[in-house]
mmCIF file with all atom_site columns, C-alpha atoms in Angstrom:
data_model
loop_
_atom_site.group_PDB
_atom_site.id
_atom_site.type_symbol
_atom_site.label_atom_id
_atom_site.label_alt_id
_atom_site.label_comp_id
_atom_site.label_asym_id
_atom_site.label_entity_id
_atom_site.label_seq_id
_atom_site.pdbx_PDB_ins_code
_atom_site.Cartn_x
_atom_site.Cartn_y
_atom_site.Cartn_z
_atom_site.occupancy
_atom_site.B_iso_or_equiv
_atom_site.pdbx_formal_charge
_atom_site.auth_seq_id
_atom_site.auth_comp_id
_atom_site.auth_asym_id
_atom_site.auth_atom_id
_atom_site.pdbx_PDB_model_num
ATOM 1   C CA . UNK A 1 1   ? 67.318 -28.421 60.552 1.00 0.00 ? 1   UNK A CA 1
ATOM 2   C CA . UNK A 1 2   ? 65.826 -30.663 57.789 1.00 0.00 ? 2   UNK A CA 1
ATOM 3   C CA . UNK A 1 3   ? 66.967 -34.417 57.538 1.00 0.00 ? 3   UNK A CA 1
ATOM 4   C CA . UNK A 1 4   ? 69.895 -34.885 54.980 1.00 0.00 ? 4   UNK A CA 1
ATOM 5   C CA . UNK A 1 5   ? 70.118 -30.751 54.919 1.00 0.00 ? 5   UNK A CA 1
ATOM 6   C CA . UNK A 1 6   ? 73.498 -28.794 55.845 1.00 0.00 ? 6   UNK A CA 1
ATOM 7   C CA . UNK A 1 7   ? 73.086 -29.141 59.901 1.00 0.00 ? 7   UNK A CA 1
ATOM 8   C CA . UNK A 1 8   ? 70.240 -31.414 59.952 1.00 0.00 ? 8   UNK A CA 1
ATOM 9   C CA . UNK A 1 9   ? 69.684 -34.853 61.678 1.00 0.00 ? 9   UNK A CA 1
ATOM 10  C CA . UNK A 1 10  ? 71.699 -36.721 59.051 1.00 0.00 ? 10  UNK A CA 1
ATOM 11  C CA . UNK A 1 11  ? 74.920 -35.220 58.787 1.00 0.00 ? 11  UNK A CA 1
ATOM 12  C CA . UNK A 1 12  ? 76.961 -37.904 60.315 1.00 0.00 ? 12  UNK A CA 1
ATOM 13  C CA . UNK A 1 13  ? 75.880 -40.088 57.992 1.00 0.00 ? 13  UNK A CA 1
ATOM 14  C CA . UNK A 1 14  ? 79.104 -41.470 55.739 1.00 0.00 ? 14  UNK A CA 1
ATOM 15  C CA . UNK A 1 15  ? 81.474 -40.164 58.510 1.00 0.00 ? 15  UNK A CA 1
ATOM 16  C CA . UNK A 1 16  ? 84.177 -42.406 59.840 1.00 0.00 ? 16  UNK A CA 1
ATOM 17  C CA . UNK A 1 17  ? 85.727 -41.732 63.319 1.00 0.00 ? 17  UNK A CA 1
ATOM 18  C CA . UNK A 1 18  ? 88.037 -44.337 64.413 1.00 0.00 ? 18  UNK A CA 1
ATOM 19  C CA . UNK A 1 19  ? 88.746 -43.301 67.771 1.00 0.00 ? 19  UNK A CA 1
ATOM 20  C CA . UNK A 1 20  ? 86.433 -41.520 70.003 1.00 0.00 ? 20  UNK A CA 1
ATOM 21  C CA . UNK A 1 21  ? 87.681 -39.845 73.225 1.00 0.00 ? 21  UNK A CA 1
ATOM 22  C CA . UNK A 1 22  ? 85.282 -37.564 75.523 1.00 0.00 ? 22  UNK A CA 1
ATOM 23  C CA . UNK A 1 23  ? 85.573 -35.897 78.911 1.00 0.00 ? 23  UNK A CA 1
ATOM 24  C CA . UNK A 1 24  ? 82.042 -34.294 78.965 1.00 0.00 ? 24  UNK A CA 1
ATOM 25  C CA . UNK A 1 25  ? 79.877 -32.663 81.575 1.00 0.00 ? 25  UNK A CA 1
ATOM 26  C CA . UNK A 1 26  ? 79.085 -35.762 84.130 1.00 0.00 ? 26  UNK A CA 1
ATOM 27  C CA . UNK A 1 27  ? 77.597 -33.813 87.203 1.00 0.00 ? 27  UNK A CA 1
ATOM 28  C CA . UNK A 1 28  ? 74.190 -34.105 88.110 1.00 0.00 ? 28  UNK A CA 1
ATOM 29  C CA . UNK A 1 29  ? 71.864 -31.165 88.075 1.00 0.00 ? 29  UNK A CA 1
ATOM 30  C CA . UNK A 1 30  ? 71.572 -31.344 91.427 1.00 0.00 ? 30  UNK A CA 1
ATOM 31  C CA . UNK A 1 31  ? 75.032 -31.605 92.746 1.00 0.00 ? 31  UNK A CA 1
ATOM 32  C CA . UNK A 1 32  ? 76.327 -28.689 91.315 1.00 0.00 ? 32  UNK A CA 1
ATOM 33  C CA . UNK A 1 33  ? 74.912 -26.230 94.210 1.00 0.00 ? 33  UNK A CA 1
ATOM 34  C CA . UNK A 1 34  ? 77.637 -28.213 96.596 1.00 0.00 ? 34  UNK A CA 1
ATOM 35  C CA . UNK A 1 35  ? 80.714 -28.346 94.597 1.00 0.00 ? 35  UNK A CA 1
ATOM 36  C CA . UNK A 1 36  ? 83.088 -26.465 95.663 1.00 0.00 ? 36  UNK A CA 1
ATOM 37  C CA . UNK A 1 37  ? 83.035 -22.587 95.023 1.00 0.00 ? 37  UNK A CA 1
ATOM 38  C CA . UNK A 1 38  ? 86.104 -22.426 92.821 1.00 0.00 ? 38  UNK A CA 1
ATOM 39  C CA . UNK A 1 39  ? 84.661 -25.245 90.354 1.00 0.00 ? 39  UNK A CA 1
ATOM 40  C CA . UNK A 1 40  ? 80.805 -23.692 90.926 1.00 0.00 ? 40  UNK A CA 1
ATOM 41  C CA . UNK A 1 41  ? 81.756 -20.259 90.602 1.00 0.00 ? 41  UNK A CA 1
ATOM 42  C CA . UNK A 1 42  ? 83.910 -20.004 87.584 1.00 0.00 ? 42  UNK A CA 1
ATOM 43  C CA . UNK A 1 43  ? 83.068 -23.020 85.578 1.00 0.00 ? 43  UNK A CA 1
ATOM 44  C CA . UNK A 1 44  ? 80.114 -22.892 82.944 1.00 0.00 ? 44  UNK A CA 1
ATOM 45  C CA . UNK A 1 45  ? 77.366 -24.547 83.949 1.00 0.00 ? 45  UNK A CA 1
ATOM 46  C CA . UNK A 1 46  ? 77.429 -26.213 80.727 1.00 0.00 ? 46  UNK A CA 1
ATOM 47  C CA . UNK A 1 47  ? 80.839 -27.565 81.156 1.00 0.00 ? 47  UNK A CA 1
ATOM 48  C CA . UNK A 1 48  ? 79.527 -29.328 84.488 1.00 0.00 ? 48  UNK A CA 1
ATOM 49  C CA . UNK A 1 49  ? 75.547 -30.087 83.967 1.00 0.00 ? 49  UNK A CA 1
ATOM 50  C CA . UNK A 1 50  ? 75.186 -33.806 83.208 1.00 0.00 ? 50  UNK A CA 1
ATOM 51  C CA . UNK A 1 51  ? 71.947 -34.049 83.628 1.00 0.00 ? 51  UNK A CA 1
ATOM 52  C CA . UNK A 1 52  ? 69.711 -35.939 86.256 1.00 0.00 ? 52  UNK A CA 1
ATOM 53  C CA . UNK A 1 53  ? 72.055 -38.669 86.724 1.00 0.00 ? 53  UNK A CA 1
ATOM 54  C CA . UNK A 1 54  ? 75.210 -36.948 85.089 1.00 0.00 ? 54  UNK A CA 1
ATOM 55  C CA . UNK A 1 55  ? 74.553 -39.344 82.167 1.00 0.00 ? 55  UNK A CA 1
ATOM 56  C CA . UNK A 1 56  ? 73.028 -37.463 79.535 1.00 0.00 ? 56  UNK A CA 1
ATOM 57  C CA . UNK A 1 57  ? 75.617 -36.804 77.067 1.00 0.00 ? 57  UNK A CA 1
ATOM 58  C CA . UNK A 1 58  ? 76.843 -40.495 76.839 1.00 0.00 ? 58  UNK A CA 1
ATOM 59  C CA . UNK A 1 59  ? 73.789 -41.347 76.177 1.00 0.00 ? 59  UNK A CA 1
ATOM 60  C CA . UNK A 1 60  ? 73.451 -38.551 73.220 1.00 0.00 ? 60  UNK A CA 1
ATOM 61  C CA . UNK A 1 61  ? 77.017 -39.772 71.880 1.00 0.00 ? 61  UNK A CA 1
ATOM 62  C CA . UNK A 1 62  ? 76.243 -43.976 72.008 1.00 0.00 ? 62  UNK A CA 1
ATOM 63  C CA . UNK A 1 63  ? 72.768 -42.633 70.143 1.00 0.00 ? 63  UNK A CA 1
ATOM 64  C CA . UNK A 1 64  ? 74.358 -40.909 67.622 1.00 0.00 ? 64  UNK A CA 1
ATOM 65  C CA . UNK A 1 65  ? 76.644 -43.676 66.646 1.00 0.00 ? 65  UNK A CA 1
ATOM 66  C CA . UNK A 1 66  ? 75.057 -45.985 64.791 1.00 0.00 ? 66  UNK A CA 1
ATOM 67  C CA . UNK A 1 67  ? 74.842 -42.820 61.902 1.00 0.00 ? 67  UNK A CA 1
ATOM 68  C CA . UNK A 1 68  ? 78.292 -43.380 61.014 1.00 0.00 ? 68  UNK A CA 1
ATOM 69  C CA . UNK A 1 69  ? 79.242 -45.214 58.882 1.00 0.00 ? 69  UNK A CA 1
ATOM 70  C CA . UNK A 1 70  ? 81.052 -47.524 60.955 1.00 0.00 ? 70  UNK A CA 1
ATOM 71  C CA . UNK A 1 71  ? 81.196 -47.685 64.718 1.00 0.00 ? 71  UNK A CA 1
ATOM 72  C CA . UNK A 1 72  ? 84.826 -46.526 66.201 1.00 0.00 ? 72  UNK A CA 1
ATOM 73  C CA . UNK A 1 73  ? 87.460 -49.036 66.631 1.00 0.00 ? 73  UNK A CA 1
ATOM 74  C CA . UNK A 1 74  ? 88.503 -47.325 70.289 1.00 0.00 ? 74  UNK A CA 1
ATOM 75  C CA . UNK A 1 75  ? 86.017 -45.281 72.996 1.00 0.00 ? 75  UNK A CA 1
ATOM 76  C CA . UNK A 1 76  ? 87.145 -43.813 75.632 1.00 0.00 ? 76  UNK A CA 1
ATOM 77  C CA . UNK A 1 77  ? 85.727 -42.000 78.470 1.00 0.00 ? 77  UNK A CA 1
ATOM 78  C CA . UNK A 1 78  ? 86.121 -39.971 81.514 1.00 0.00 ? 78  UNK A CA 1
ATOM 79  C CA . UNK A 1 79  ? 83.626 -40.445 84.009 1.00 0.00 ? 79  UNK A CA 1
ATOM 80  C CA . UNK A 1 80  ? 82.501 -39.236 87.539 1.00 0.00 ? 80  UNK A CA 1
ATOM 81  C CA . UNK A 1 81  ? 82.638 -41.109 90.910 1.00 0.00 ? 81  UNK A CA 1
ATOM 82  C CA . UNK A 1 82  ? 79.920 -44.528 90.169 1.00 0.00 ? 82  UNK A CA 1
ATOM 83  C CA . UNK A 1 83  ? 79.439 -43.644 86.590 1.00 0.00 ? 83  UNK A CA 1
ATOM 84  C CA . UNK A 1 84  ? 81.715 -46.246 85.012 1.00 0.00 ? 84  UNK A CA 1
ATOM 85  C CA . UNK A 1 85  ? 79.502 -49.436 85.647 1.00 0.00 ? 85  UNK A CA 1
ATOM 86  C CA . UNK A 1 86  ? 76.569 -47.936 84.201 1.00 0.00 ? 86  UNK A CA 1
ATOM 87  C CA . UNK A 1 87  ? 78.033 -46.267 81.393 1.00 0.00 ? 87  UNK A CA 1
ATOM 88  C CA . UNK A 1 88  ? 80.566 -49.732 80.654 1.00 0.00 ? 88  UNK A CA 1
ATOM 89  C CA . UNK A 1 89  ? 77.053 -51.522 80.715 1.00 0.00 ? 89  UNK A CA 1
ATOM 90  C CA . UNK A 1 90  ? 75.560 -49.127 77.824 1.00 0.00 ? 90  UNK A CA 1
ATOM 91  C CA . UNK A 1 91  ? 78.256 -49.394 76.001 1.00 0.00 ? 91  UNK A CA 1
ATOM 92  C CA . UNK A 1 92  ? 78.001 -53.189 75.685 1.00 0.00 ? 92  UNK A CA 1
ATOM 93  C CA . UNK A 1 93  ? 74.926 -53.137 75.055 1.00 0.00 ? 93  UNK A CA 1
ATOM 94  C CA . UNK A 1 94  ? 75.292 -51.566 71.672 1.00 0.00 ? 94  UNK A CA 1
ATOM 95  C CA . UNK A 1 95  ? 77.319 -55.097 71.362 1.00 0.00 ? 95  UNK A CA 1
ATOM 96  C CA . UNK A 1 96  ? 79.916 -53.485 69.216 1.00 0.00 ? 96  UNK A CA 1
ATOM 97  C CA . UNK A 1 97  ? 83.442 -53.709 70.831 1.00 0.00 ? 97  UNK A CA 1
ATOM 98  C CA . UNK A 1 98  ? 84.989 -56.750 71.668 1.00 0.00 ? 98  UNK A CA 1
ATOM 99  C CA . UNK A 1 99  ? 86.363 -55.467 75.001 1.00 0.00 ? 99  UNK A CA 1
ATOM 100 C CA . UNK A 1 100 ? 84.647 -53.089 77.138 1.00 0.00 ? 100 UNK A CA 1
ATOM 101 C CA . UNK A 1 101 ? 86.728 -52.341 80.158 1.00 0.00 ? 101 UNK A CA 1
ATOM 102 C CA . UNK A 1 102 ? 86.503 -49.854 83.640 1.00 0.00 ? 102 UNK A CA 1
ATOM 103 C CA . UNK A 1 103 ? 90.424 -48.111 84.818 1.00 0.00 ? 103 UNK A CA 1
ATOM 104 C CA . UNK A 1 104 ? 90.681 -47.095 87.904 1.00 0.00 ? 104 UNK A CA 1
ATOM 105 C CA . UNK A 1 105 ? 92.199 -43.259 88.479 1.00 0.00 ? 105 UNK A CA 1
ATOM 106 C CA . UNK A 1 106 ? 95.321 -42.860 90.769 1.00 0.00 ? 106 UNK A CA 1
ATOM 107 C CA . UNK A 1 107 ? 92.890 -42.798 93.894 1.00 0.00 ? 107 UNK A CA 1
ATOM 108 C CA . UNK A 1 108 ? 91.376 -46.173 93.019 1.00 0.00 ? 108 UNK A CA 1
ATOM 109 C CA . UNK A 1 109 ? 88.102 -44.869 91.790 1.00 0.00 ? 109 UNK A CA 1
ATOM 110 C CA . UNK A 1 110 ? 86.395 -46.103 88.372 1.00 0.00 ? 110 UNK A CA 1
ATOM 111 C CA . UNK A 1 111 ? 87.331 -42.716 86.108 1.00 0.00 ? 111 UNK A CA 1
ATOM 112 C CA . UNK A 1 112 ? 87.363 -44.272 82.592 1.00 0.00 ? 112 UNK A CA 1
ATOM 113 C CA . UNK A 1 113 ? 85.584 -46.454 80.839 1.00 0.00 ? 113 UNK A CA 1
ATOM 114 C CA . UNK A 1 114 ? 87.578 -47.809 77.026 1.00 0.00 ? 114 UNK A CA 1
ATOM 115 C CA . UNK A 1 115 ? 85.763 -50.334 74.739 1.00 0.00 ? 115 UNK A CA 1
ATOM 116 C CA . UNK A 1 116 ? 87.658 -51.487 72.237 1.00 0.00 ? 116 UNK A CA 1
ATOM 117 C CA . UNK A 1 117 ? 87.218 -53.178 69.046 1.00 0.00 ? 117 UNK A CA 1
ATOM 118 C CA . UNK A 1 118 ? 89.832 -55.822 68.047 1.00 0.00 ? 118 UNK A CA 1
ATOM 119 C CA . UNK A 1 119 ? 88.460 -56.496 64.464 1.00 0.00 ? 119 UNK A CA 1
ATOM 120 C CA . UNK A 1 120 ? 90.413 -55.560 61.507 1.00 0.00 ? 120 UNK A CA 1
#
């Protein structure tokens, strides 16, 4: 749509979310073929496809962000296997949280990434 119009590029602008919490797609393109059939089969390919590097929609979300009208206090994300470092690094360099920190899942591998903001 138009900028500023119902739908268009600016709608975010004025919003306020204080917590953000997102468990998108994070598979790359092209590991989909070998996950397993139950997952590959039956999931959306949309619910899976992250992209080249499995990336793409954090990198749509942090871009979107600075529309708002203020940056969330709290972020958190779910992430695939190797994913956290990068995705910790991109959020700090939006320099916008005080704390940007990587949590291990229950098998010891880097599954979320939570930057928070400390500010009143």
């Amino acid at each position: 749509g138009e900028p500023g119009a119902p739908g268009g590029e600016n709608d975010s602008a004025g919003l306020r979310i204080d917590v953000l919490v997102s468990n998108p797609p994070y598979i790359p393109a092209g590991d989909i073929a070998g996950l397993q059939p139950e997952v590959r089969d039956h999931e959306p390919r949309l619910a899976l496809d992250g992209g080249g590097d499995g990336l793409d929609p954090y990198r749509r979300m942090l871009e979107q962000l600075p529309r708002l009208a203020q940056m969330p206090r709290i972020i958190a994300f779910e992430l695939g296997m190797g994913q956290a470092r990068e995705v910790a690094r991109l959020l700090e360099q939006l320099g916008e949280w005080d704390e940007v920190r990587i949590i291990d899942d229950y098998a010891g591998i880097e599954r979320h990434v939570i930057a928070v903001n400390n500010r009143a």
